[in-house]
Coordinates of C-alpha atoms and ligand atoms in Angstrom, one line a residue:
P1150 CA 68.6 -71.2 106.6
L1151 CA 67.5 -68.8 103.9
V1152 CA 66.5 -70.8 100.8
V1153 CA 65.3 -69.1 97.7
I1154 CA 63.1 -71.1 95.1
A1155 CA 63.2 -69.7 91.7
G1156 CA 61.8 -70.7 88.1
P1157 CA 59.5 -69.7 85.5
P1158 CA 55.8 -69.0 86.0
A1159 CA 53.8 -72.2 86.8
A1160 CA 57.1 -74.2 87.2
G1161 CA 55.6 -75.7 90.5
K1162 CA 57.2 -73.3 93.0
G1163 CA 54.1 -73.0 95.1
T1164 CA 53.6 -76.6 94.9
Q1165 CA 57.0 -77.6 96.0
C1166 CA 56.9 -75.1 98.8
E1167 CA 53.9 -76.6 100.4
K1168 CA 55.9 -80.0 100.6
I1169 CA 59.0 -78.4 101.7
K1170 CA 57.1 -76.4 104.6
A1171 CA 55.6 -79.7 105.6
K1172 CA 58.8 -81.6 105.9
Y1173 CA 61.3 -79.0 106.8
G1174 CA 59.1 -76.6 108.8
Y1175 CA 60.5 -73.4 106.9
V1176 CA 58.4 -70.3 106.8
H1177 CA 57.1 -69.8 103.3
I1178 CA 57.3 -66.2 101.9
S1179 CA 55.9 -65.8 98.4
T1180 CA 55.9 -62.2 97.1
G1181 CA 53.2 -63.2 94.6
D1182 CA 50.9 -64.3 97.4
I1183 CA 51.6 -61.1 99.4
L1184 CA 50.8 -59.0 96.5
R1185 CA 47.6 -60.9 95.5
E1186 CA 46.4 -60.6 99.2
N1187 CA 47.0 -56.8 98.9
V1188 CA 45.2 -56.5 95.6
K1189 CA 42.2 -58.6 97.2
N1190 CA 42.1 -56.2 100.3
G1191 CA 42.5 -53.1 98.2
T1192 CA 45.4 -51.8 100.1
E1193 CA 47.6 -48.9 98.6
L1194 CA 50.2 -51.5 97.6
G1195 CA 47.5 -53.6 95.9
K1196 CA 46.2 -50.7 94.0
K1197 CA 49.6 -49.9 92.7
A1198 CA 50.5 -53.4 91.9
E1199 CA 47.3 -54.7 90.2
G1200 CA 47.7 -53.5 86.8
F1201 CA 51.3 -54.8 86.4
M1202 CA 50.2 -58.2 87.7
K1203 CA 47.4 -58.6 85.5
A1204 CA 49.4 -57.9 82.5
G1205 CA 52.2 -60.4 83.7
A1206 CA 54.7 -57.6 84.1
L1207 CA 56.9 -57.2 87.2
V1208 CA 55.7 -54.6 89.9
P1209 CA 58.5 -51.9 90.5
S1210 CA 61.2 -53.2 92.8
E1211 CA 60.6 -50.3 95.3
L1212 CA 57.2 -51.5 96.0
I1213 CA 58.4 -54.9 97.2
V1214 CA 62.1 -54.8 98.4
D1215 CA 61.5 -53.1 101.7
L1216 CA 58.6 -55.3 102.5
V1217 CA 60.5 -58.5 101.9
K1218 CA 63.5 -57.2 103.9
D1219 CA 61.2 -56.5 106.8
R1220 CA 59.6 -59.9 106.7
L1221 CA 62.8 -61.6 106.6
G1222 CA 63.9 -59.9 109.8
Q1223 CA 61.0 -61.3 111.8
D1224 CA 61.3 -63.8 114.5
D1225 CA 59.5 -66.8 113.0
V1226 CA 62.0 -66.5 110.0
K1227 CA 65.0 -66.6 112.3
E1228 CA 63.8 -69.5 114.3
K1229 CA 62.5 -71.7 111.6
G1230 CA 64.3 -70.8 108.4
C1231 CA 62.7 -69.4 105.3
L1232 CA 61.7 -70.3 101.9
L1233 CA 61.7 -67.3 99.8
D1234 CA 59.4 -67.8 96.6
G1235 CA 59.2 -65.2 93.8
F1236 CA 62.1 -63.0 95.1
P1237 CA 64.5 -61.9 93.9
R1238 CA 63.3 -61.8 90.3
A1239 CA 65.4 -58.9 88.9
P1240 CA 69.1 -58.2 89.3
D1241 CA 68.4 -55.1 91.5
Q1242 CA 66.4 -57.2 93.9
A1243 CA 69.5 -59.6 94.2
Q1244 CA 71.6 -56.8 94.7
A1245 CA 69.3 -55.3 97.5
M1246 CA 69.6 -58.8 99.3
V1247 CA 73.5 -58.5 99.0
D1248 CA 73.6 -55.0 100.3
A1249 CA 71.2 -55.9 103.2
G1250 CA 73.7 -58.8 104.2
L1251 CA 71.1 -61.5 103.6
K1252 CA 72.9 -64.7 103.0
V1253 CA 71.2 -67.1 100.8
E1254 CA 72.3 -70.7 101.5
K1255 CA 70.5 -72.6 98.8
F1256 CA 69.1 -71.3 95.5
L1257 CA 66.8 -73.9 94.0
L1258 CA 66.2 -73.2 90.3
I1259 CA 63.3 -75.3 88.9
D1260 CA 62.9 -75.4 85.2
V1261 CA 60.2 -76.8 82.8
P1262 CA 59.9 -76.3 79.1
D1263 CA 57.8 -73.3 78.0
E1264 CA 54.8 -75.2 76.3
E1265 CA 54.3 -77.3 79.4
L1266 CA 54.4 -74.1 81.6
V1267 CA 51.4 -72.6 79.5
V1268 CA 49.4 -75.9 80.1
R1269 CA 50.2 -75.8 83.8
G1270 CA 49.4 -72.1 84.1
C1271 CA 46.1 -72.2 82.0
G1272 CA 44.8 -75.1 84.0
R1273 CA 45.7 -73.8 87.5
R1274 CA 42.8 -73.1 90.0
L1275 CA 43.3 -72.0 93.6
D1276 CA 41.3 -72.7 96.7
P1277 CA 41.0 -69.2 98.6
E1278 CA 39.9 -70.9 101.7
T1279 CA 42.7 -73.4 102.2
G1280 CA 45.4 -72.0 99.7
E1281 CA 45.5 -75.4 98.0
I1282 CA 46.8 -75.1 94.3
Y1283 CA 44.9 -77.4 92.0
H1284 CA 45.2 -78.1 88.2
L1285 CA 42.0 -79.3 86.3
K1286 CA 44.0 -82.1 84.6
F1287 CA 47.1 -82.8 86.7
K1288 CA 45.7 -82.3 90.2
P1289 CA 41.9 -82.3 89.9
P1290 CA 40.0 -80.5 92.7
P1291 CA 37.5 -82.4 94.8
A1292 CA 33.8 -81.8 93.8
E1293 CA 32.9 -79.9 97.2
V1294 CA 35.4 -77.2 96.5
V1295 CA 34.9 -76.5 92.8
D1296 CA 32.5 -73.8 93.2
R1297 CA 34.8 -71.5 95.2
L1298 CA 37.9 -72.0 93.2
V1299 CA 39.7 -69.0 91.7
H1300 CA 41.3 -68.6 88.3
R1301 CA 44.2 -66.0 88.7
S1302 CA 43.9 -63.0 86.5
D1303 CA 47.4 -63.6 85.2
D1304 CA 46.8 -67.3 84.1
Q1305 CA 45.5 -66.4 80.7
E1306 CA 47.8 -67.6 77.9
E1307 CA 48.9 -64.0 76.8
A1308 CA 49.9 -63.1 80.3
I1309 CA 51.6 -66.3 80.9
R1310 CA 53.7 -65.9 77.8
N1311 CA 54.6 -62.4 78.9
R1312 CA 55.6 -63.5 82.4
L1313 CA 57.7 -66.2 80.7
K1314 CA 59.4 -63.7 78.5
I1315 CA 60.2 -61.4 81.5
Y1316 CA 61.5 -64.5 83.3
R1317 CA 63.8 -65.6 80.6
D1318 CA 65.0 -62.1 80.2
Q1319 CA 65.9 -61.6 83.9
V1320 CA 67.1 -64.9 85.1
N1321 CA 70.6 -64.8 83.6
G1322 CA 71.3 -61.5 85.5
I1323 CA 70.1 -63.1 88.9
V1324 CA 71.7 -66.5 89.0
P1325 CA 75.4 -65.2 89.1
F1326 CA 74.7 -63.6 92.5
F1327 CA 74.1 -67.1 93.9
K1328 CA 76.4 -69.2 91.7
D1329 CA 78.0 -71.0 94.6
V1330 CA 74.7 -72.2 96.1
V1331 CA 72.5 -72.9 92.9
S1332 CA 70.9 -76.3 92.6
E1333 CA 69.3 -76.9 89.2
I1334 CA 66.1 -79.0 89.5
D1335 CA 64.3 -80.7 86.6
G1336 CA 60.7 -79.8 87.2
T1337 CA 59.2 -81.8 84.4
G1338 CA 58.3 -84.9 86.5
K1339 CA 55.4 -85.5 88.9
P1340 CA 55.2 -83.2 92.0
D1341 CA 56.5 -86.0 94.3
D1342 CA 59.4 -86.8 91.9
V1343 CA 60.4 -83.3 91.8
F1344 CA 60.2 -83.2 95.6
G1345 CA 62.7 -86.1 95.6
L1346 CA 65.2 -83.8 93.9
V1347 CA 64.3 -80.8 96.0
G1348 CA 64.8 -82.8 99.1
A1349 CA 68.1 -84.3 98.2
S1350 CA 69.4 -80.7 97.7
L1351 CA 67.9 -79.4 101.0
D1352 CA 69.3 -82.5 103.0
A1353 CA 72.8 -81.4 102.0
L1354 CA 72.2 -78.3 103.9
K1355 CA 72.0 -79.9 107.3
Ligands
LIG2155 P1 54.0 -65.2 91.4 O1 53.0 -65.5 92.2 O2 55.5 -65.3 92.0 O3 54.0 -66.1 90.0 P2 55.0 -66.9 89.1 O4 56.4 -66.6 89.5 O5 54.6 -66.5 87.8 O6 54.8 -68.4 89.5 P3 53.4 -68.9 89.6 O7 52.9 -68.8 91.1 O8 52.6 -68.7 88.7 O9 53.8 -70.5 89.6 P4 54.4 -71.7 90.7 O10 55.8 -71.8 90.1 O11 54.2 -71.3 92.0 O12 53.5 -72.8 90.2 P5 52.4 -73.7 91.0 O13 53.0 -74.5 92.1 O14 51.3 -72.7 91.4 O15 54.0 -63.8 90.8 C1 52.9 -63.2 90.3 C2 53.1 -61.8 89.8 O16 53.3 -60.9 91.1 C3 54.3 -61.4 88.9 O17 53.9 -61.6 87.5 C4 54.5 -60.0 89.3 O18 53.6 -59.1 88.6 C5 54.3 -59.9 90.8 N1 55.5 -60.2 91.6 C6 55.7 -61.3 92.5 N2 56.9 -61.2 93.0 C7 57.5 -60.2 92.5 C8 58.8 -59.5 92.6 N3 59.7 -60.0 93.4 N4 59.1 -58.4 91.9 C9 58.2 -57.9 91.0 N5 57.0 -58.3 90.8 C10 56.6 -59.4 91.6 O19 52.0 -74.6 89.8 C11 51.4 -74.3 88.6 C12 50.4 -75.3 88.1 O20 50.9 -76.5 87.8 C13 49.3 -75.7 89.2 O21 48.0 -75.9 88.7 C14 49.9 -77.1 89.7 O22 48.9 -77.9 90.3 C15 50.6 -77.6 88.5 N6 51.8 -78.4 88.9 C16 52.7 -78.0 89.7 N7 53.7 -78.9 89.7 C17 53.4 -79.9 88.8 C18 54.0 -81.0 88.2 N8 55.2 -81.5 88.7 N9 53.4 -81.7 87.2 C19 52.2 -81.2 86.8 N10 51.5 -80.3 87.1 C20 52.1 -79.4 88.2
LIG2156 ZN1 53.4 -69.5 93.0

């Protein structure tokens, strides 16, 4: 199936995707991860996207839509199903999915109050070697990985608040496209509690 996972910045999308991938075997496609990889490698796409990302703004849709459509057409996605994280995040991207005939079977919409999101974002650290997502307080990294952890350039309070504002502005224009398959998930609990809610929603798909 094609499952979309949406929600504000630092709501726990990536954290839940790791758990979903482990249990259901879906391929995780995160547009944010793809863009960060391109920035790191200095590709043309990365050079175009970098400034937008650092400020917490959306990159222009034309930079990302074809890339996602291509990725969704690959064999592993067709075999295993797909978990699309961070896309669509503007109405034109949702429309592009409809136009391409991409049928979303579940739209998981995780929400968490704004002030909690700022705390989650500011304390996030990533392990570039394993891809593991940590939080200084909520999921403390083991001592042996601390030296290599990365603090995302958009995980500064100002950029987080900007991302949050954009998210709240866009989401109401996106959800109507998927209204028949939306599951609203309360993301305030512990990661395993949230996964209980996510799992109940995905199990109903089978
Ligand atoms: P993207 O990477 O998609 O960022 P985002 O949507 O802002 O979401 P995050 O990755 O910040 O958060 P998350 O929900 O995955 O949370 P996580 O699990 O890490 O996009 C980044 C940028 O790329 C955009 O701003 C834009 O510029 C660009 N972009 C991407 N896609 C685009 C598109 N389609 N169009 C245009 N531009 C695009 O968790 C966060 C923290 O909280 C972690 O520290 C974690 O340990 C902790 N945590 C998680 N769950 C819990 C919990 N239940 N309790 C306590 N702590 C928790
Ligand atoms: Zn993420």
